XYZ file of N, CA and C in Angstrom:
564
model
N 0.886 -0.744 0.261
C 0.234 -0.072 0.109
C 0.903 0.951 0.002
N 0.481 2.306 -0.947
C 1.207 3.326 -0.873
C 0.083 4.330 -0.292
N 0.814 5.849 0.235
C 0.160 6.634 0.784
C 1.009 8.165 0.369
N -0.100 8.782 -0.153
C 1.180 10.255 -0.457
C 0.808 11.370 1.218
N 1.766 11.614 0.898
C 2.823 12.299 2.440
C 2.709 13.841 1.941
N 2.571 14.371 1.092
C 3.061 15.564 0.370
C 3.155 16.059 -0.377
N 3.715 17.085 -1.049
C 3.965 17.563 -2.000
C 5.241 16.717 -3.500
N 3.995 15.776 -3.864
C 4.813 14.602 -4.792
C 5.144 13.579 -4.255
N 4.845 13.283 -3.211
C 5.815 12.334 -2.430
C 5.014 11.023 -2.151
N 5.024 10.095 -1.936
C 4.750 8.602 -1.370
C 5.475 8.327 -0.853
N 4.787 7.174 0.788
C 5.165 6.271 1.378
C 4.461 5.580 1.504
N 5.271 3.964 1.810
C 4.178 3.057 1.365
C 4.661 1.596 2.379
N 3.785 1.271 2.878
C 4.623 -0.346 3.325
C 4.304 -1.504 2.646
N 4.671 -2.181 2.159
C 4.399 -3.601 1.056
C 3.911 -4.354 2.336
N 3.458 -6.028 0.976
C 3.107 -7.057 1.561
C 3.904 -7.531 2.886
N 4.867 -7.601 3.124
C 6.267 -7.702 3.779
C 6.524 -7.054 5.147
N 5.772 -5.780 5.073
C 6.221 -5.007 6.038
C 7.572 -4.008 6.105
N 8.096 -3.733 4.902
C 8.980 -3.160 4.382
C 8.214 -2.138 4.026
N 8.632 -0.749 4.711
C 8.309 0.919 4.343
C 9.386 1.356 3.205
N 9.126 1.893 2.482
C 9.695 2.583 1.485
C 9.084 4.204 1.167
N 9.934 5.363 0.317
C 9.532 6.447 0.404
C 9.885 6.995 -1.287
N 9.318 7.855 -1.606
C 9.800 7.867 -2.587
C 9.127 9.246 -3.767
N 9.064 10.096 -4.666
C 7.969 11.117 -5.565
C 7.444 10.211 -6.507
N 6.654 10.859 -6.643
C 5.616 10.279 -7.742
C 6.461 10.346 -9.055
N 7.088 11.689 -9.218
C 8.009 11.438 -11.061
C 8.645 10.392 -10.258
N 9.141 9.621 -9.871
C 9.974 8.640 -9.934
C 9.193 6.843 -9.865
N 7.773 6.910 -10.383
C 7.189 5.893 -10.358
C 6.385 6.204 -11.891
N 6.964 4.504 -12.147
C 6.119 4.134 -13.561
C 4.703 4.178 -13.277
N 4.282 4.090 -14.583
C 2.988 4.278 -14.351
C 2.203 2.333 -13.623
N 3.080 1.358 -14.126
C 2.651 0.163 -13.044
C 2.830 0.091 -11.776
N 4.007 1.141 -11.089
C 3.537 1.410 -9.908
C 2.702 2.236 -9.492
N 2.417 2.857 -10.303
C 1.252 4.234 -10.235
C 0.047 3.456 -9.761
N -0.206 1.827 -10.141
C -1.043 0.790 -9.830
C -1.458 0.755 -8.591
N -0.161 0.679 -7.859
C -0.241 0.331 -6.614
C -0.707 1.550 -5.336
N -1.037 2.392 -5.913
C -1.185 3.827 -5.437
C -2.721 2.796 -4.357
N -2.510 3.452 -3.263
C -4.131 2.964 -2.788
C -4.234 4.309 -1.221
N -4.706 4.492 -0.423
C -5.117 5.417 0.312
C -6.489 4.126 1.607
N -5.563 4.856 2.794
C -6.688 4.677 3.817
C -7.703 5.495 4.145
N -9.286 5.633 3.744
C -10.226 6.331 3.574
C -11.051 5.655 4.911
N -12.028 6.111 4.587
C -13.119 5.616 5.848
C -13.594 4.642 6.034
N -13.795 3.941 4.786
C -14.384 3.187 4.560
C -13.451 1.544 4.026
N -12.291 1.854 4.499
C -11.290 0.893 4.181
C -10.361 1.547 3.252
N -9.507 0.637 2.347
C -8.191 0.860 1.436
C -9.177 1.431 0.010
N -8.672 2.320 -0.562
C -9.211 2.672 -1.684
C -8.081 2.948 -3.079
N -8.880 2.476 -4.069
C -7.181 3.363 -4.884
C -7.026 4.566 -5.127
N -6.051 4.968 -5.358
C -5.895 6.416 -5.526
C -6.035 6.801 -7.570
N -6.067 6.039 -8.507
C -6.106 6.230 -9.758
C -8.163 6.481 -10.093
N -7.746 7.490 -10.760
C -9.007 7.964 -11.233
C -9.937 6.892 -12.298
N -9.258 6.492 -12.875
C -10.381 5.344 -14.026
C -9.671 4.272 -13.410
N -11.179 3.611 -13.219
C -11.244 1.604 -12.490
C -11.687 1.127 -13.568
N -11.097 -0.264 -12.882
C -11.701 -1.520 -13.983
C -13.197 -1.819 -13.853
N -14.349 -2.311 -14.192
C -15.373 -2.659 -13.409
C -14.895 -3.486 -12.343
N -14.036 -3.756 -11.682
C -13.422 -4.795 -11.072
C -13.659 -3.677 -9.487
N -13.199 -2.270 -10.053
C -12.675 -1.341 -9.111
C -11.429 -1.231 -8.693
N -10.705 -2.353 -9.878
C -8.887 -1.942 -9.619
C -8.693 -1.232 -10.627
N -7.570 -0.101 -10.357
C -6.725 0.848 -11.108
C -6.824 0.376 -12.583
N -6.771 1.264 -13.472
C -6.630 1.235 -15.327
C -5.504 1.549 -15.876
N -5.028 0.420 -16.473
C -3.492 1.161 -16.868
C -4.124 2.250 -17.851
N -3.017 3.622 -17.582
C -3.572 4.643 -18.483
C -3.531 4.343 -19.909
N -3.060 3.597 -20.592
C -3.038 3.425 -21.922
C -4.458 2.277 -22.055
N -5.388 2.333 -20.830
C -6.533 1.621 -21.469
C -7.262 2.404 -21.695
N -7.186 4.113 -20.953
C -7.916 5.210 -21.099
C -8.355 4.967 -22.910
N -7.477 5.366 -23.184
C -8.053 5.798 -24.562
C -8.876 5.184 -25.112
N -8.830 3.463 -24.722
C -9.470 2.343 -25.765
C -11.197 2.720 -25.253
N -11.422 2.916 -23.881
C -12.388 2.798 -23.314
C -13.417 4.472 -24.046
N -12.240 5.786 -24.244
C -13.139 6.667 -25.036
C -13.567 6.465 -26.633
N -12.050 5.248 -26.967
C -12.530 5.082 -28.541
C -14.119 4.065 -28.486
N -14.208 3.390 -27.421
C -15.486 2.401 -27.708
C -16.605 3.774 -27.443
N -15.924 4.776 -26.452
C -17.439 5.839 -26.298
C -18.224 6.406 -27.636
N -16.682 6.467 -28.162
C -16.872 7.597 -29.197
C -17.465 7.109 -30.760
N -16.829 5.695 -30.466
C -17.354 4.811 -31.513
C -19.606 4.361 -31.566
N -19.600 4.160 -30.087
C -21.021 4.231 -29.866
C -22.193 5.462 -30.457
N -21.115 6.772 -30.113
C -21.919 7.715 -29.942
C -21.887 8.162 -32.126
N -20.761 7.864 -32.274
C -20.944 7.835 -33.858
C -21.901 7.216 -34.537
N -22.162 5.692 -34.034
C -22.919 4.698 -34.736
C -24.775 5.364 -34.295
N -24.412 6.285 -33.171
C -25.929 6.966 -32.715
C -26.086 8.347 -33.666
N -25.467 8.178 -34.281
C -25.355 9.748 -35.521
C -24.802 10.906 -34.819
N -23.926 11.070 -33.745
C -23.958 12.211 -32.627
C -22.873 12.284 -33.245
N -22.211 13.933 -33.192
C -21.145 14.573 -33.456
C -20.181 14.921 -32.486
N -19.751 13.711 -31.245
C -19.171 13.924 -30.614
C -17.686 13.276 -30.577
N -16.963 13.676 -30.176
C -15.746 12.734 -29.598
C -15.089 13.733 -28.421
N -14.874 12.534 -27.685
C -14.013 13.080 -26.594
C -12.047 11.906 -25.964
N -11.598 12.728 -25.231
C -10.546 11.704 -25.707
C -10.143 12.081 -23.671
N -9.565 11.334 -22.360
C -9.028 11.964 -21.440
C -8.251 13.182 -21.413
N -7.709 13.398 -22.679
C -7.243 14.568 -22.710
C -7.735 15.661 -22.488
N -8.714 15.542 -23.334
C -9.438 16.567 -23.296
C -10.324 16.941 -22.620
N -11.019 16.090 -21.225
C -11.677 15.883 -20.258
C -10.355 16.979 -19.503
N -9.111 16.590 -19.768
C -8.501 17.425 -18.314
C -8.422 18.942 -19.057
N -8.289 19.269 -20.589
C -8.110 20.725 -21.061
C -9.186 21.465 -20.813
N -10.492 20.881 -20.778
C -11.764 21.586 -20.748
C -11.911 21.343 -19.156
N -11.786 20.691 -18.296
C -11.655 20.761 -16.659
C -11.081 22.345 -16.316
N -9.372 22.195 -16.915
C -8.492 23.441 -16.378
C -9.505 24.798 -17.070
N -10.036 24.784 -18.265
C -10.452 25.876 -19.138
C -11.786 26.493 -18.011
N -12.956 25.208 -17.985
C -13.390 25.470 -16.618
C -13.513 26.605 -15.852
N -12.271 25.502 -15.173
C -12.358 25.982 -13.381
C -11.838 27.624 -14.289
N -10.702 27.940 -14.610
C -10.287 29.549 -15.151
C -11.335 30.305 -15.347
N -12.523 29.969 -16.027
C -13.216 30.829 -16.428
C -14.430 31.056 -15.187
N -14.771 29.837 -14.635
C -15.089 29.888 -13.206
C -14.381 30.666 -12.143
N -13.881 30.507 -11.995
C -12.774 31.774 -11.297
C -12.415 32.668 -11.365
N -12.368 33.161 -12.777
C -12.615 34.323 -13.197
C -13.449 34.791 -12.467
N -15.326 34.376 -12.677
C -16.482 34.884 -12.948
C -16.857 34.941 -11.503
N -16.261 34.149 -10.439
C -16.792 34.172 -9.195
C -15.586 35.682 -8.835
N -14.597 35.415 -9.019
C -14.056 36.850 -7.907
C -14.500 38.172 -9.147
N -14.654 38.284 -10.333
C -15.205 39.509 -11.088
C -16.799 39.914 -10.674
N -17.685 38.813 -11.017
C -18.662 39.216 -10.977
C -19.475 38.733 -9.351
N -18.998 37.864 -8.598
C -19.750 37.123 -7.544
C -19.420 38.177 -6.479
N -18.418 38.473 -5.893
C -17.580 38.933 -4.887
C -17.971 40.549 -5.256
N -17.825 41.006 -6.811
C -17.891 42.247 -6.916
C -16.479 43.068 -6.238
N -15.830 42.258 -6.973
C -14.099 42.619 -7.065
C -13.943 44.080 -7.603
N -13.427 45.120 -7.093
C -12.684 45.960 -8.210
C -11.446 45.465 -8.234
N -10.692 45.875 -9.588
C -9.015 45.861 -9.136
C -8.198 45.602 -8.301
N -8.199 46.298 -7.679
C -7.076 46.710 -6.557
C -8.325 45.554 -5.694
N -8.971 45.495 -5.087
C -9.719 44.252 -4.531
C -9.460 42.980 -5.005
N -9.125 42.866 -6.617
C -8.602 41.768 -6.922
C -7.247 41.282 -6.357
N -6.712 42.177 -6.233
C -4.796 42.521 -6.113
C -4.899 41.664 -4.879
N -5.240 42.666 -4.163
C -5.535 42.083 -2.430
C -5.871 40.852 -2.215
N -7.022 40.519 -2.778
C -7.401 38.826 -2.943
C -6.631 37.899 -3.593
N -5.824 37.835 -4.991
C -4.681 37.491 -5.351
C -3.413 37.351 -4.806
N -3.450 38.377 -3.813
C -1.675 38.083 -2.894
C -2.320 37.248 -1.772
N -3.640 37.407 -1.189
C -3.967 36.794 -0.316
C -3.985 34.664 -0.416
N -4.996 34.567 -1.404
C -5.236 33.375 -1.879
C -4.773 32.669 -3.019
N -3.860 33.305 -3.687
C -3.388 33.708 -5.257
C -4.067 33.445 -6.169
N -3.417 33.350 -7.402
C -4.314 34.173 -8.625
C -5.019 32.930 -9.294
N -5.647 32.968 -10.105
C -6.865 31.700 -10.868
C -5.531 31.112 -11.660
N -5.010 31.368 -12.134
C -3.753 30.801 -12.813
C -3.512 29.358 -11.443
N -2.750 30.301 -10.786
C -2.428 29.123 -9.440
C -3.372 27.820 -8.647
N -4.594 28.943 -8.945
C -5.782 28.012 -7.890
C -5.730 26.639 -9.300
N -5.947 27.130 -10.481
C -5.764 25.916 -11.882
C -4.712 24.733 -12.004
N -3.449 25.352 -11.668
C -2.545 24.713 -11.595
C -2.684 23.839 -10.204
N -2.754 24.462 -9.065
C -3.035 23.415 -7.789
C -4.139 22.143 -8.408
N -5.082 22.785 -9.011
C -6.469 21.193 -9.552
C -5.883 20.616 -10.035
N -5.044 20.675 -10.746
C -4.490 20.011 -11.906
C -2.910 18.784 -11.318
N -3.007 19.407 -10.272
C -1.311 18.882 -9.491
C -0.644 19.672 -10.526
N -0.166 20.295 -11.017
C 0.996 20.852 -11.739
C 2.294 21.399 -9.979
N 3.549 21.399 -10.578
C 4.766 22.158 -9.959
C 4.547 22.964 -10.964
N 4.062 23.773 -11.878
C 4.655 25.261 -12.432
C 3.390 25.614 -12.875
N 2.701 26.963 -13.096
C 1.649 27.927 -13.470
C 2.612 27.862 -14.975
N 3.647 27.810 -15.064
C 3.613 27.853 -16.679
C 3.079 26.744 -17.606
N 3.541 25.716 -16.423
C 2.845 23.982 -17.282
C 1.436 24.337 -17.826
N 0.815 24.886 -16.713
C -0.262 25.086 -16.861
C -0.988 25.990 -17.678
N -0.258 27.242 -17.879
C -0.410 28.265 -19.355
C 0.075 27.722 -20.873
N 1.290 26.935 -20.408
C 1.687 26.889 -22.118
C 1.085 25.103 -22.831
N 0.614 24.308 -21.545
C 0.568 23.065 -22.079
C -1.856 22.991 -22.085
N -1.892 23.238 -20.875
C -3.226 23.219 -20.736
C -4.312 23.967 -20.892
N -4.089 24.926 -21.108
C -4.787 26.095 -21.150
C -4.522 26.744 -22.530
N -4.088 25.786 -23.945
C -3.537 26.380 -25.525
C -5.070 26.740 -25.854
N -6.058 26.807 -25.688
C -7.091 27.953 -26.567
C -7.026 29.017 -26.279
N -6.567 29.665 -24.767
C -6.701 30.568 -24.298
C -4.949 31.749 -24.082
N -4.370 31.112 -24.929
C -2.766 31.479 -25.046
C -3.177 32.930 -25.707
N -2.508 33.876 -25.580
C -2.589 34.684 -25.878
C -3.807 35.882 -26.031
N -4.738 35.092 -25.436
C -6.496 36.311 -25.137
C -6.399 37.346 -23.823
N -7.048 38.562 -24.532
C -6.895 38.744 -22.819
C -8.142 38.473 -22.007
N -8.228 37.678 -21.081
C -9.383 37.211 -20.876
C -9.870 38.108 -19.464
N -9.039 38.905 -19.155
C -9.942 40.256 -18.634
C -10.517 40.760 -19.323
N -10.155 41.142 -20.706
C -11.470 42.218 -21.138
C -12.284 41.013 -21.959
N -12.110 39.494 -22.282
C -12.829 38.748 -22.035
C -14.287 38.975 -21.694
N -13.651 38.329 -20.234
C -14.329 37.892 -18.862
C -15.275 39.219 -19.290
N -14.909 40.472 -18.916
C -15.581 41.273 -18.395
C -16.209 42.522 -19.577
N -16.336 42.198 -20.550
C -17.215 42.432 -21.521
C -18.938 42.266 -21.243
N -19.143 41.558 -21.359
C -20.710 41.749 -21.236
C -20.989 40.909 -19.080
N -21.788 42.279 -17.959
C -21.965 41.615 -16.784
C -22.624 41.102 -16.843
N -23.535 40.305 -17.389
C -24.881 39.273 -17.656
C -24.642 38.165 -17.534
N -23.164 37.805 -17.859
C -23.327 36.474 -18.901
C -23.135 35.317 -17.675
N -23.428 34.322 -17.515
C -22.711 33.269 -16.848
C -21.572 32.659 -16.976
N -20.830 31.604 -16.438
C -19.573 30.915 -16.746
C -19.781 30.376 -17.889
N -21.123 29.437 -17.902
C -21.453 28.823 -19.100
C -21.363 29.367 -20.429
N -21.656 30.624 -20.375
C -21.856 31.299 -21.505
C -20.545 32.319 -22.003
N -19.825 32.586 -20.815
C -18.328 32.569 -21.195
C -17.791 31.856 -22.089
N -17.890 30.924 -21.526
C -16.635 29.837 -21.928
C -17.388 28.914 -23.764
N -19.260 29.202 -23.683
C -19.583 29.280 -25.032
C -19.150 30.367 -25.607
N -18.650 31.723 -25.630
C -18.638 32.882 -26.411
C -17.263 32.686 -26.863
N -16.218 31.942 -25.649
C -14.959 31.687 -26.282
C -14.782 30.757 -26.580
N -15.339 29.641 -27.120
C -15.459 28.814 -27.889
C -16.159 29.098 -29.378
N -17.214 30.027 -29.413
C -16.948 30.592 -31.072
C -16.107 31.587 -30.931
N -15.477 32.428 -30.309
C -14.753 33.887 -30.577
C -12.926 33.112 -31.060
N -12.246 31.987 -29.770
C -11.491 31.313 -30.464
C -11.198 30.312 -31.469
N -12.590 29.442 -31.753
C -12.580 28.395 -32.465
C -11.643 27.347 -32.427
N -10.816 26.685 -31.129
C -9.845 26.456 -30.841
C -10.549 25.715 -29.543
N -11.522 26.088 -29.351
C -12.467 25.198 -28.137
C -13.884 24.078 -28.815
N -13.506 22.820 -28.667
C -14.677 22.443 -29.027
C -16.042 22.130 -28.298
N -16.947 22.997 -28.454
C -17.842 22.548 -27.134
C -19.281 21.790 -28.019
N -19.908 21.453 -27.149
C -21.379 20.681 -26.910
C -22.325 21.127 -27.760
N -22.811 20.567 -29.186
C -23.837 21.542 -29.850
C -24.885 21.050 -28.346
N -25.777 22.099 -29.105
C -26.860 21.734 -27.463
C -27.517 20.518 -27.640
N -27.877 19.752 -28.526
C -28.739 19.034 -28.667
C -28.510 17.312 -28.706
N -27.026 18.043 -27.891
C -26.474 16.270 -27.528
C -26.417 16.130 -25.840
N -26.567 17.545 -25.687
C -26.661 17.637 -23.890
C -27.770 17.081 -23.551
N -29.077 17.158 -24.492
C -30.372 16.435 -23.719
C -30.519 15.636 -23.242
């Protein structure tokens, strides 16, 4: 059993009672399949994707799962395509926009208030970086949020005061052409 102990580190006790420590970066995908944590209901896998038996799934299998789902959608005449990486991009972008929206709209922050808030709690890029588990904000900006690179998000997000975060995301998809948006008839 392995247990996350701190920023990127794991400690474990194996089936023989021996203990060890390592960083996550030093564990390959097979070793990561052995990451478990003791939860309130017992030992649980730390993997996001599980097999039907509830065991961790090798990351290369994820694409197979998505390929099968995409084929089922295509067989139904739905023009929907998704991959695990697309979900990660979508999550990052949705969180970025939602956090901007929360800071600017819901909290009614002025530019000065926002600077203070970011000093105390961190900026939205830092928050999204933490949610994705990145060590660097630059990784988050350069890799996972490519569709918004070069855009002035503050201008984009502050154009229309009555828009919801979902409407802002839809508008960003329309304006850039770099984001795949789900057609309305598919979501029903």
